[in-house]
């Protein structure tokens, strides 16, 4: 590859990065889906959590009923619940409710998307394609940003990379 081509490629990649960093938000009908993300995994990790925020600006409740990703053999929707004094995750029956006029946040320790049967490790900095399907709004393709291993997602107010120190 010539230097010129390399530079052009780098510029295109940068432009893509810049635009996705600024607008990592999706609109689907009355729903706004904000910053889908996941975490880097160690080799051979069987599963990873997926997180995002949904604002339902409509007058009717909606529901996240399923998700699929080419990076995972199977994707489930999970909630955390205390079972016999132990916090465990389990599948949410009927999907994740998105009440009208409200924000619903999927985050570590709470509701989340579970990528099962991972086809390979998730690498920090990469993006994972995912299709989300809502009961009323229908399906939408999004990408999950892969953040560092153990990221808690508390610092997304200022999502500029500089805040990722923990
Ligand atoms: Cu889970």
mmCIF file of C-alpha atoms and ligand atoms in Angstrom, residues 78 89 112 114, ligand 1:
data_model
loop_
_atom_site.group_PDB
_atom_site.id
_atom_site.type_symbol
_atom_site.label_atom_id
_atom_site.label_comp_id
_atom_site.label_asym_id
_atom_site.label_seq_id
_atom_site.Cartn_x
_atom_site.Cartn_y
_atom_site.Cartn_z
ATOM 1 C CA UNK A 78 -31.338 -10.574 31.817
ATOM 2 C CA UNK A 89 -29.003 -13.016 36.925
ATOM 3 C CA UNK A 112 -28.666 -6.174 30.736
ATOM 4 C CA UNK A 114 -26.397 -11.148 27.654
HETATM 5 CU CU1 LIG B 1 -26.660 -11.947 32.314
#
